[in-house]
Amino acid sequence: MSDRSVPLFWRKSKQMYNLIGSECITCGTRYFPGRRICPQCRKEGQMHEFKFSGKGQVVTYSVVRDAPEGYELEVPYIVAIVQLEEGPRLTTPITYCDLDEIFIGMPVEACFRKLREAGDHGIIIYGYKFRPIKGAKPN
Amino acid sequence: MNQEVAVIGIGMTKIGEHWETDLRDLMIEAGDLALMDANVDGEDIDAIFIGNMSAGLFIGQEHLGALAADYDALTPKPSTRIEAADASGGAAIRMGYLAIKSGEFDIVLVNGVEKMSDLPVEEVISAIGTSSDQSWERNFGATFASLWAMIARLHMHEYGTTREQMAQVIVKNHKNAVQNPLAQFRFPVTIEGVLRTGMLADPLTNLDGAAWADGAAAVVLCRADYAKKFTDTPVLISGSGQASDTIAIHDRRDITTMDAVIKASKIAYDQAKITPEDVDVAELHDSFSIAEIMAIEDLDFVPKGQGGPSVEDGLTKIGGKIPCNTSGGLKARGHPLGATGVAQVFEVVQQLRGEANGRQVDGATIGLTQSLGGTGGTAVVHIFKRR
Ligand SMILES: [Zn+2]
């Protein structure tokens, strides 16, 4: 469904490749993905770009067994919500991690990988995945 | 103007796989049944609101407003489709309600419909998933089921909710559906059956989630002071609330609480001047087992974290203190996305009229419906009262 337009991914590529979001100077809250409007401050808010360290921990997770389009070759795989150490949470696949190894609270870090192939034209979508910080195997 | 609004007619198709019937025929069948039940003629209808999530993806048809007016033979009456993912039906009810409350219209037809079985199953799953954040959830590998699974995992972690308690929701709803002639799955299941079937997205199994279905439901809404002209059994909409939350669950204040449900229900309770204890019967959005457990918490039927044990203790079964999903719910009555919110009202009105044969809640006078869009980005709550 979201695979119909290549520009859709180009537009997000800076955020997706570099974990760049935003920070509100007024209240100090960080957002990923970046937002134009700070929900805390609304029109008093002032946003600027903020680069995240890519370190965080697992808040919750599941194992996907019924793949969405483009992920067929990956199943079963772990998907998790990770809280970044600077505050915001995001949804991400977890890689380099056995299905029974994952736990709530696991320290993880971002790595940049092929996410999947999109549509019939073999376009490869790159982005972040996260991996356990301890016991992470080399590439 | 501040008109009170009553439900004066209801209609619903059987929910399930309608291989022989297309969207427009399902929609018209439910609409006709509701008009007949209300004893109104087409020319009495001032406007139509259609609840539908995704006919564009499912059958390639948008512009359902005009389609409905046309095939209902109600042109040139104004007719508009309302979309709020699988809360579309609930949101369409609310738009019809507001249109009468404002004084603009006297009688409105609200029709929820979805035709899902024309697509291959992978594309159905994909279409259902479009209610989540496509860029920041789905693009990173999260299926719709896995989002609910992550909510369930955290609820288990934070409150000690068990797999058995979640399975108990499914067992109850299947048992209720046996008594509902329009339900999709009219057979009982066991806790072991739910737990032993294959994993959908850990910790949820294939039986934790609602399946896909075709179907339509309709209601006729009317100015309350005109209602007695048409029916002896009008049911008053005594409260109506709607609220929004972040589309992605990772951005929620609390991943295991539906803030939109809390907000929408507070508006509806205040407007109806009731407390949660006054509710006699409720239709809840059990798209997954965990969703019903969270619904009874966030509607304040039970304290936060007590949803699982309360289900186990029988609070929500027929005969319990607040019977929930007497129709079978999304799980067993069936979940034709945009039709569901209207189907919930169909059940509650049957209960308040005393017409729910075999699954009737004795003496029910106050009913509640709770409808969710996706994983909770939209919530719509209505309260109904027998006149
Ligand atoms: Zn701010």
Coordinates of C-alpha atoms and ligand atoms in Angstrom, one line a residue:
Chain A
M1 CA 0.0 0.0 0.0
S2 CA 2.8 2.4 0.9
D3 CA 5.0 1.0 -1.8
R4 CA 3.5 2.8 -4.8
S5 CA 5.7 5.8 -4.7
V6 CA 9.5 5.9 -4.7
P7 CA 9.6 9.6 -3.6
L8 CA 7.7 8.6 -0.5
F9 CA 11.0 7.0 0.7
W10 CA 13.4 9.6 -0.6
R11 CA 11.5 12.3 1.3
K12 CA 12.0 10.3 4.6
S13 CA 15.5 9.1 3.8
K14 CA 17.4 11.7 5.9
Q15 CA 15.4 10.8 9.0
M16 CA 15.5 7.1 8.2
Y17 CA 19.2 6.9 7.5
N18 CA 20.5 9.3 10.1
L19 CA 18.0 9.1 12.9
I20 CA 17.4 12.8 12.7
G21 CA 14.3 14.1 14.4
S22 CA 13.5 17.3 16.2
E23 CA 13.9 19.0 19.5
C24 CA 11.7 21.8 20.9
I25 CA 13.9 24.6 22.2
T26 CA 11.1 26.0 24.3
C27 CA 10.4 22.8 26.4
G28 CA 13.3 20.5 25.5
T29 CA 11.2 17.6 24.3
R30 CA 12.7 15.5 21.5
Y31 CA 10.7 13.9 18.8
F32 CA 11.3 11.1 16.3
P33 CA 10.3 11.3 13.6
G34 CA 10.6 15.1 13.6
R35 CA 7.5 17.2 14.0
R36 CA 6.7 20.7 12.8
I37 CA 4.5 21.4 15.8
C38 CA 5.4 20.7 19.4
P39 CA 2.4 19.0 21.0
Q40 CA 3.5 20.4 24.4
C41 CA 3.9 24.0 23.4
R42 CA 2.0 24.4 20.1
K43 CA 2.6 27.9 18.7
E44 CA 5.1 28.8 21.5
G45 CA 7.3 25.9 20.5
Q46 CA 10.4 26.3 18.4
M47 CA 11.7 23.2 16.6
H48 CA 15.2 22.4 15.4
E49 CA 16.8 19.3 14.0
F50 CA 18.1 16.8 16.5
K51 CA 20.3 13.7 15.8
F52 CA 19.7 10.7 18.0
S53 CA 22.5 8.5 19.3
G54 CA 20.7 5.4 18.2
K55 CA 21.0 3.8 21.7
G56 CA 17.9 2.7 23.6
Q57 CA 16.0 -0.2 25.1
V58 CA 13.2 -2.5 24.2
V59 CA 9.8 -1.4 25.6
T60 CA 7.8 -4.3 24.1
Y61 CA 8.1 -6.7 21.2
S62 CA 6.4 -9.3 19.1
V63 CA 7.4 -11.9 16.6
V64 CA 5.9 -11.4 13.1
R65 CA 4.9 -14.7 11.5
D66 CA 2.5 -13.3 8.9
A67 CA 4.6 -10.9 6.8
P68 CA 3.3 -7.7 5.2
E69 CA 4.3 -7.2 1.5
G70 CA 8.0 -6.9 1.1
Y71 CA 8.9 -8.8 4.3
E72 CA 8.1 -12.3 3.1
L73 CA 11.7 -13.4 3.1
E74 CA 12.3 -12.2 6.7
V75 CA 9.7 -14.2 8.7
P76 CA 9.7 -15.0 11.5
Y77 CA 11.3 -11.7 12.7
I78 CA 11.1 -9.6 15.8
V79 CA 9.5 -6.2 15.7
A80 CA 9.8 -4.0 18.8
I81 CA 9.1 -0.6 20.2
V82 CA 12.4 0.9 21.4
Q83 CA 12.7 3.9 23.7
L84 CA 15.7 6.0 22.6
E85 CA 17.9 7.3 25.5
E86 CA 17.0 10.8 24.5
G87 CA 13.3 10.2 25.1
P88 CA 11.1 9.3 22.1
R89 CA 10.1 5.7 21.1
L90 CA 10.0 4.2 17.7
T91 CA 9.0 0.9 16.0
T92 CA 11.7 -1.2 14.5
P93 CA 12.8 -4.7 13.4
I94 CA 15.3 -6.2 15.8
T95 CA 18.2 -8.0 14.0
Y96 CA 21.1 -10.2 15.2
C97 CA 18.9 -11.5 17.9
D98 CA 17.3 -15.0 18.4
L99 CA 13.6 -15.1 18.8
D100 CA 13.9 -16.4 22.4
E101 CA 16.7 -14.0 23.3
I102 CA 14.7 -10.8 23.3
F103 CA 13.3 -9.3 26.5
I104 CA 11.7 -6.2 27.7
G105 CA 14.4 -3.8 28.8
M106 CA 17.1 -5.2 26.5
P107 CA 19.7 -2.6 25.6
V108 CA 19.8 -2.1 21.8
E109 CA 21.5 0.1 19.2
A110 CA 20.6 1.2 15.7
C111 CA 22.3 -0.2 12.6
F112 CA 21.5 0.6 9.0
R113 CA 20.3 -2.2 6.8
K114 CA 18.2 -3.1 3.9
L115 CA 14.7 -3.1 5.3
R116 CA 12.9 -4.8 2.4
E117 CA 12.1 -4.8 -1.3
A118 CA 9.2 -2.6 -2.4
G119 CA 6.7 -3.3 -5.1
D120 CA 7.4 -5.2 -8.4
H121 CA 10.4 -3.1 -9.5
G122 CA 12.8 -4.5 -7.0
I123 CA 13.4 -1.1 -5.3
I124 CA 15.3 -1.7 -2.1
I125 CA 14.2 0.2 0.9
Y126 CA 17.0 1.0 3.4
G127 CA 16.5 2.2 7.0
Y128 CA 17.3 1.5 10.6
K129 CA 17.0 -1.8 12.4
F130 CA 18.1 -2.3 16.0
R131 CA 20.4 -5.0 17.5
P132 CA 21.3 -6.1 21.0
I133 CA 24.3 -4.1 22.3
K134 CA 25.7 -7.1 24.2
G135 CA 26.5 -10.1 22.1
A136 CA 26.0 -8.3 18.8
K137 CA 27.9 -10.3 16.1
P138 CA 30.1 -8.4 13.7
N139 CA 28.7 -7.8 10.2
Chain B
M1 CA -31.0 24.2 18.7
N2 CA -30.3 21.2 20.8
Q3 CA -32.5 18.4 19.8
E4 CA -32.5 15.0 21.5
V5 CA -31.9 12.1 19.1
A6 CA -33.5 8.7 19.1
V7 CA -32.9 5.4 17.2
I8 CA -36.2 4.5 15.6
G9 CA -35.1 1.7 13.2
I10 CA -32.3 -0.9 12.8
G11 CA -31.3 -3.4 10.1
M12 CA -28.4 -5.7 9.5
T13 CA -27.3 -8.3 7.0
K14 CA -25.8 -11.6 8.1
I15 CA -22.1 -11.1 8.7
G16 CA -19.7 -13.4 6.9
E17 CA -18.6 -14.2 3.4
H18 CA -21.1 -13.0 0.9
W19 CA -19.7 -14.4 -2.4
E20 CA -22.9 -13.7 -4.3
T21 CA -23.6 -10.2 -3.0
D22 CA -21.7 -7.0 -3.7
L23 CA -21.1 -3.9 -1.6
R24 CA -24.0 -2.0 -2.9
D25 CA -26.5 -4.8 -2.4
L26 CA -25.3 -5.4 1.2
M27 CA -25.6 -1.7 1.9
I28 CA -29.1 -1.4 0.4
E29 CA -30.3 -4.6 2.2
A30 CA -29.3 -3.2 5.6
G31 CA -30.7 0.2 4.8
D32 CA -34.0 -1.2 3.6
L33 CA -34.4 -3.3 6.7
A34 CA -33.8 -0.3 8.9
L35 CA -36.3 1.9 7.0
M36 CA -38.9 -0.9 7.3
D37 CA -38.2 -1.3 11.0
A38 CA -38.6 2.4 11.5
N39 CA -41.8 2.6 9.5
V40 CA -40.5 5.6 7.5
D41 CA -40.6 6.2 3.8
G42 CA -37.6 7.1 1.8
E43 CA -38.9 10.6 1.3
D44 CA -38.9 11.2 5.1
I45 CA -35.1 10.8 5.1
D46 CA -33.2 14.1 5.1
A47 CA -29.7 12.8 4.8
I48 CA -27.5 9.7 4.6
F49 CA -24.2 9.0 6.3
I50 CA -22.1 6.0 5.2
G51 CA -19.5 4.4 7.5
N52 CA -16.9 2.7 5.5
M53 CA -13.1 2.2 6.0
S54 CA -11.7 1.3 2.7
A55 CA -13.9 0.4 -0.3
G56 CA -11.3 2.0 -2.5
L57 CA -8.8 -0.7 -1.6
F58 CA -11.2 -3.6 -1.2
I59 CA -13.3 -3.1 -4.4
G60 CA -11.9 0.0 -6.1
Q61 CA -15.0 2.1 -5.4
E62 CA -15.0 5.4 -3.6
H63 CA -17.8 7.9 -3.5
L64 CA -20.1 5.6 -1.5
G65 CA -22.3 8.5 -0.5
A66 CA -23.6 9.0 -4.0
L67 CA -23.7 5.2 -4.6
A68 CA -26.0 4.8 -1.5
A69 CA -28.3 7.6 -2.4
D70 CA -28.6 6.3 -5.9
Y71 CA -29.3 2.7 -5.2
D72 CA -31.4 3.5 -2.1
A73 CA -33.5 5.5 -4.6
L74 CA -33.0 8.6 -2.3
T75 CA -31.5 11.0 -4.8
P76 CA -31.2 14.1 -4.4
K77 CA -30.9 13.6 -0.6
P78 CA -27.4 14.6 0.6
S79 CA -25.2 11.5 1.3
T80 CA -21.7 11.5 2.6
R81 CA -19.2 8.7 3.5
I82 CA -17.4 9.0 6.9
E83 CA -14.0 7.4 7.3
A84 CA -12.2 6.7 10.7
A85 CA -10.6 3.3 10.0
D86 CA -12.7 0.6 11.7
A87 CA -14.4 3.3 13.8
S88 CA -16.0 4.6 10.6
G89 CA -19.4 3.2 11.6
G90 CA -19.3 4.7 15.1
A91 CA -18.1 8.0 13.6
A92 CA -20.9 7.9 11.0
I93 CA -23.5 7.4 13.8
R94 CA -22.0 10.4 15.6
M95 CA -22.2 12.5 12.4
G96 CA -25.9 11.6 12.0
Y97 CA -26.5 12.3 15.6
L98 CA -24.9 15.7 15.4
A99 CA -26.7 16.6 12.2
I100 CA -30.1 16.1 14.0
K101 CA -28.9 17.6 17.2
S102 CA -27.9 20.8 15.3
G103 CA -31.5 21.2 14.1
E104 CA -30.5 20.9 10.5
F105 CA -32.2 17.5 9.9
D106 CA -35.1 15.6 11.4
I107 CA -34.5 12.0 10.2
V108 CA -31.2 10.5 9.0
L109 CA -30.1 7.1 7.7
V110 CA -26.7 5.9 8.9
N111 CA -25.4 2.9 7.0
G112 CA -22.1 1.0 7.8
V113 CA -20.7 -1.3 5.2
E114 CA -17.6 -3.2 4.2
K115 CA -17.0 -5.8 1.4
M116 CA -13.7 -7.5 2.2
S117 CA -13.8 -10.9 0.6
D118 CA -13.2 -9.9 -3.0
L119 CA -9.4 -9.4 -2.4
P120 CA -6.8 -12.1 -1.9
V121 CA -6.1 -12.6 1.7
E122 CA -2.6 -11.0 1.7
E123 CA -4.1 -7.8 0.3
V124 CA -6.9 -7.9 2.9
I125 CA -4.3 -8.0 5.6
S126 CA -2.5 -5.2 4.0
A127 CA -5.6 -3.1 3.6
I128 CA -6.6 -3.6 7.3
G129 CA -3.0 -2.5 8.2
T130 CA -3.5 0.9 6.5
S131 CA -5.1 2.3 9.7
S132 CA -1.6 2.2 11.3
D133 CA 1.2 4.6 10.5
Q134 CA 2.4 3.5 7.1
S135 CA 5.7 5.4 7.3
W136 CA 6.8 4.7 10.8
E137 CA 5.1 1.4 11.8
R138 CA 4.2 -0.6 8.8
N139 CA 7.4 0.4 6.8
F140 CA 9.5 -0.9 9.7
G141 CA 7.9 -4.4 9.6
A142 CA 5.0 -4.0 12.0
T143 CA 1.8 -5.8 10.9
F144 CA -1.5 -4.7 12.4
A145 CA -1.6 -7.9 14.5
S146 CA 2.0 -7.3 15.8
L147 CA 1.0 -3.8 17.0
W148 CA -1.8 -5.3 19.1
A149 CA 0.6 -8.1 20.2
M150 CA 3.1 -5.5 21.4
I151 CA 0.3 -3.8 23.4
A152 CA -0.7 -7.3 24.8
R153 CA 2.9 -8.2 25.7
L154 CA 3.3 -4.9 27.7
H155 CA -0.1 -5.3 29.4
M156 CA 0.9 -8.8 30.5
H157 CA 4.3 -7.4 31.7
E158 CA 2.8 -4.4 33.6
Y159 CA -0.4 -5.9 35.1
G160 CA 0.2 -9.7 35.1
T161 CA -2.6 -10.2 32.6
T162 CA -2.5 -13.9 31.5
R163 CA -2.9 -15.7 28.2
E164 CA -5.8 -17.6 29.7
Q165 CA -7.6 -14.4 30.6
M166 CA -7.3 -13.1 27.1
A167 CA -8.5 -16.5 25.7
Q168 CA -11.5 -16.2 28.1
V169 CA -12.7 -13.1 26.2
I170 CA -12.7 -15.2 23.0
V171 CA -14.5 -18.1 24.6
K172 CA -17.2 -15.7 26.0
N173 CA -17.7 -13.9 22.7
H174 CA -18.0 -17.2 20.7
K175 CA -20.5 -18.5 23.2
N176 CA -22.6 -15.4 22.8
A177 CA -22.5 -15.6 19.0
V178 CA -24.1 -19.0 19.1
Q179 CA -27.4 -17.2 20.1
N180 CA -27.0 -14.5 17.4
P181 CA -28.6 -15.6 14.1
L182 CA -26.7 -12.9 12.1
A183 CA -23.2 -13.7 13.6
Q184 CA -20.3 -15.0 11.5
F185 CA -19.0 -17.7 13.8
R186 CA -21.8 -19.4 15.7
F187 CA -19.7 -22.1 17.4
P188 CA -18.1 -22.3 20.8
V189 CA -14.3 -22.4 21.3
T190 CA -12.3 -23.5 24.4
I191 CA -9.4 -21.8 26.2
E192 CA -7.2 -24.7 25.1
G193 CA -8.4 -24.2 21.5
V194 CA -7.4 -20.6 21.5
L195 CA -4.0 -21.2 23.1
R196 CA -3.1 -24.2 21.0
T197 CA -3.8 -22.8 17.6
G198 CA -0.9 -21.3 15.6
M199 CA 0.8 -18.0 16.6
L200 CA -0.3 -15.0 14.7
A201 CA 2.1 -12.5 16.3
D202 CA 3.5 -13.5 19.7
P203 CA 1.8 -13.6 22.2
L204 CA -1.4 -13.5 20.1
T205 CA -2.6 -16.6 18.3
N206 CA -4.7 -16.9 15.2
L207 CA -7.9 -17.0 17.4
D208 CA -7.1 -13.8 19.3
G209 CA -8.1 -11.6 16.4
A210 CA -11.2 -10.9 14.5
A211 CA -11.3 -12.4 11.0
W212 CA -12.4 -10.4 7.9
A213 CA -16.0 -10.4 6.8
D214 CA -18.5 -8.8 4.5
G215 CA -21.6 -7.1 5.9
A216 CA -23.7 -4.0 6.5
A217 CA -25.8 -2.5 9.3
A218 CA -28.0 0.5 9.3
V219 CA -30.0 2.6 11.8
V220 CA -32.5 5.4 11.3
L221 CA -32.0 8.3 13.7
C222 CA -34.8 10.8 14.4
R223 CA -35.5 13.9 16.5
A224 CA -36.6 12.4 19.8
D225 CA -39.8 14.5 19.9
Y226 CA -40.9 13.0 16.5
A227 CA -39.9 9.5 17.3
K228 CA -43.2 8.3 18.8
K229 CA -44.9 9.0 15.4
F230 CA -42.9 6.1 14.0
T231 CA -42.3 3.6 16.8
D232 CA -43.5 2.6 20.3
T233 CA -39.9 1.7 21.2
P234 CA -37.6 4.6 20.5
V235 CA -34.1 4.3 22.0
L236 CA -32.6 7.6 23.1
I237 CA -28.9 8.4 22.3
S238 CA -28.2 10.0 25.7
G239 CA -24.5 10.5 25.3
S240 CA -22.0 10.7 22.4
G241 CA -18.3 11.3 22.6
Q242 CA -15.3 11.0 20.2
A243 CA -11.6 11.5 20.8
S244 CA -8.3 11.1 19.1
D245 CA -4.8 9.8 20.1
T246 CA -1.5 9.4 18.3
I247 CA -1.7 7.2 15.2
A248 CA 1.4 5.3 16.1
I249 CA 1.3 3.3 19.4
H250 CA 5.0 4.1 20.1
D251 CA 4.0 7.8 20.6
R252 CA 1.2 7.1 23.2
R253 CA 1.4 8.6 26.7
D254 CA 0.9 5.0 27.9
I255 CA 1.0 2.1 25.4
T256 CA -1.4 0.0 27.5
T257 CA -4.0 2.7 28.0
M258 CA -6.4 4.0 25.3
D259 CA -6.5 7.7 26.3
A260 CA -9.0 8.3 23.4
V261 CA -11.4 5.8 25.0
I262 CA -11.1 7.5 28.4
K263 CA -11.8 10.9 26.9
A264 CA -14.6 9.9 24.6
S265 CA -16.4 7.9 27.4
K266 CA -16.0 10.7 29.9
I267 CA -17.8 13.1 27.4
A268 CA -20.5 10.5 26.9
Y269 CA -21.0 9.6 30.6
D270 CA -21.2 13.3 31.5
Q271 CA -23.7 14.0 28.8
A272 CA -25.9 11.0 29.7
K273 CA -25.5 11.9 33.4
I274 CA -24.6 8.4 34.3
T275 CA -21.6 6.6 35.8
P276 CA -20.0 3.4 34.4
E277 CA -21.8 1.3 37.0
D278 CA -25.2 2.3 35.4
V279 CA -24.4 0.5 32.2
D280 CA -26.4 -2.7 31.7
V281 CA -25.0 -3.9 28.5
A282 CA -22.0 -2.9 26.3
E283 CA -20.7 -3.6 22.8
L284 CA -16.9 -3.2 22.7
H285 CA -14.2 -3.1 20.1
D286 CA -12.6 -6.5 20.5
S287 CA -10.6 -6.5 17.3
F288 CA -8.1 -8.5 19.4
S289 CA -8.8 -10.2 22.8
I290 CA -6.5 -7.7 24.6
A291 CA -8.6 -4.8 23.2
E292 CA -11.7 -5.9 25.2
I293 CA -9.7 -6.3 28.4
M294 CA -8.3 -2.7 27.9
A295 CA -11.8 -1.4 26.9
I296 CA -13.4 -2.4 30.2
E297 CA -10.5 -0.7 32.0
D298 CA -10.5 2.5 30.0
L299 CA -14.3 2.7 30.1
D300 CA -13.8 2.6 33.9
F301 CA -15.9 -0.6 34.3
V302 CA -13.0 -1.9 36.4
P303 CA -9.8 -0.3 37.7
K304 CA -6.7 -0.2 35.4
G305 CA -5.0 -3.6 35.4
Q306 CA -8.1 -5.5 36.6
G307 CA -9.5 -6.2 33.1
G308 CA -8.0 -9.7 32.9
P309 CA -9.1 -11.0 36.4
S310 CA -12.6 -9.4 35.9
V311 CA -13.1 -11.3 32.7
E312 CA -12.0 -14.5 34.5
D313 CA -14.5 -13.7 37.3
G314 CA -17.4 -13.5 34.8
L315 CA -18.1 -9.7 35.1
T316 CA -18.7 -9.4 31.4
K317 CA -20.6 -12.6 30.6
I318 CA -24.3 -12.7 30.2
G319 CA -25.6 -12.9 33.8
G320 CA -22.5 -11.0 35.0
K321 CA -22.6 -7.4 36.2
I322 CA -21.9 -5.7 32.8
P323 CA -22.4 -8.2 30.0
C324 CA -20.1 -7.2 27.1
N325 CA -20.3 -8.2 23.5
T326 CA -23.6 -10.1 23.8
S327 CA -23.7 -10.2 19.9
G328 CA -20.4 -12.1 19.8
G329 CA -18.4 -8.9 19.3
L330 CA -16.0 -8.2 16.5
K331 CA -14.5 -11.7 17.1
A332 CA -17.6 -13.8 16.6
R333 CA -20.4 -11.7 15.3
G334 CA -17.8 -10.6 12.8
H335 CA -15.8 -7.4 11.9
P336 CA -16.7 -5.9 8.5
L337 CA -14.6 -2.8 9.4
G338 CA -16.9 0.1 8.5
A339 CA -20.1 -1.8 9.3
T340 CA -18.9 -2.7 12.9
G341 CA -19.7 0.5 14.7
V342 CA -23.3 0.4 13.3
A343 CA -23.6 -3.3 14.0
Q344 CA -22.8 -2.5 17.7
V345 CA -25.7 -0.1 17.8
F346 CA -27.9 -2.7 16.2
E347 CA -27.2 -5.1 19.1
V348 CA -27.6 -2.6 21.9
V349 CA -30.9 -1.4 20.5
Q350 CA -32.1 -5.0 20.3
Q351 CA -31.1 -5.5 23.9
L352 CA -32.8 -2.3 25.1
R353 CA -36.0 -3.2 23.2
G354 CA -35.9 -6.7 24.7
E355 CA -35.5 -8.4 21.3
A356 CA -32.2 -10.2 21.8
N357 CA -33.7 -13.7 21.9
G358 CA -31.5 -16.3 23.6
R359 CA -28.8 -13.7 24.6
Q360 CA -31.1 -11.1 26.2
V361 CA -29.8 -9.2 29.3
D362 CA -32.8 -9.0 31.6
G363 CA -34.2 -5.5 32.2
A364 CA -31.4 -3.8 30.2
T365 CA -32.2 0.0 30.1
I366 CA -28.8 1.6 29.5
G367 CA -26.4 0.4 26.8
L368 CA -23.0 1.5 25.6
T369 CA -21.0 1.1 22.4
Q370 CA -17.3 1.7 22.1
S371 CA -15.7 1.8 18.7
L372 CA -11.9 2.1 17.9
G373 CA -10.1 3.1 14.8
G374 CA -7.0 1.0 14.2
T375 CA -5.0 0.6 17.3
G376 CA -6.8 3.4 19.1
G377 CA -6.1 6.6 17.2
T378 CA -9.8 7.2 17.1
A379 CA -12.4 6.3 19.8
V380 CA -16.2 6.8 19.6
V381 CA -18.5 6.0 22.5
H382 CA -22.2 6.2 22.6
I383 CA -24.7 5.7 25.4
F384 CA -28.3 4.6 24.7
K385 CA -31.3 4.6 26.9
R386 CA -34.7 2.9 26.6
R387 CA -37.4 5.5 26.7
Ligands
ZN1 ZN 7.8 22.2 23.2

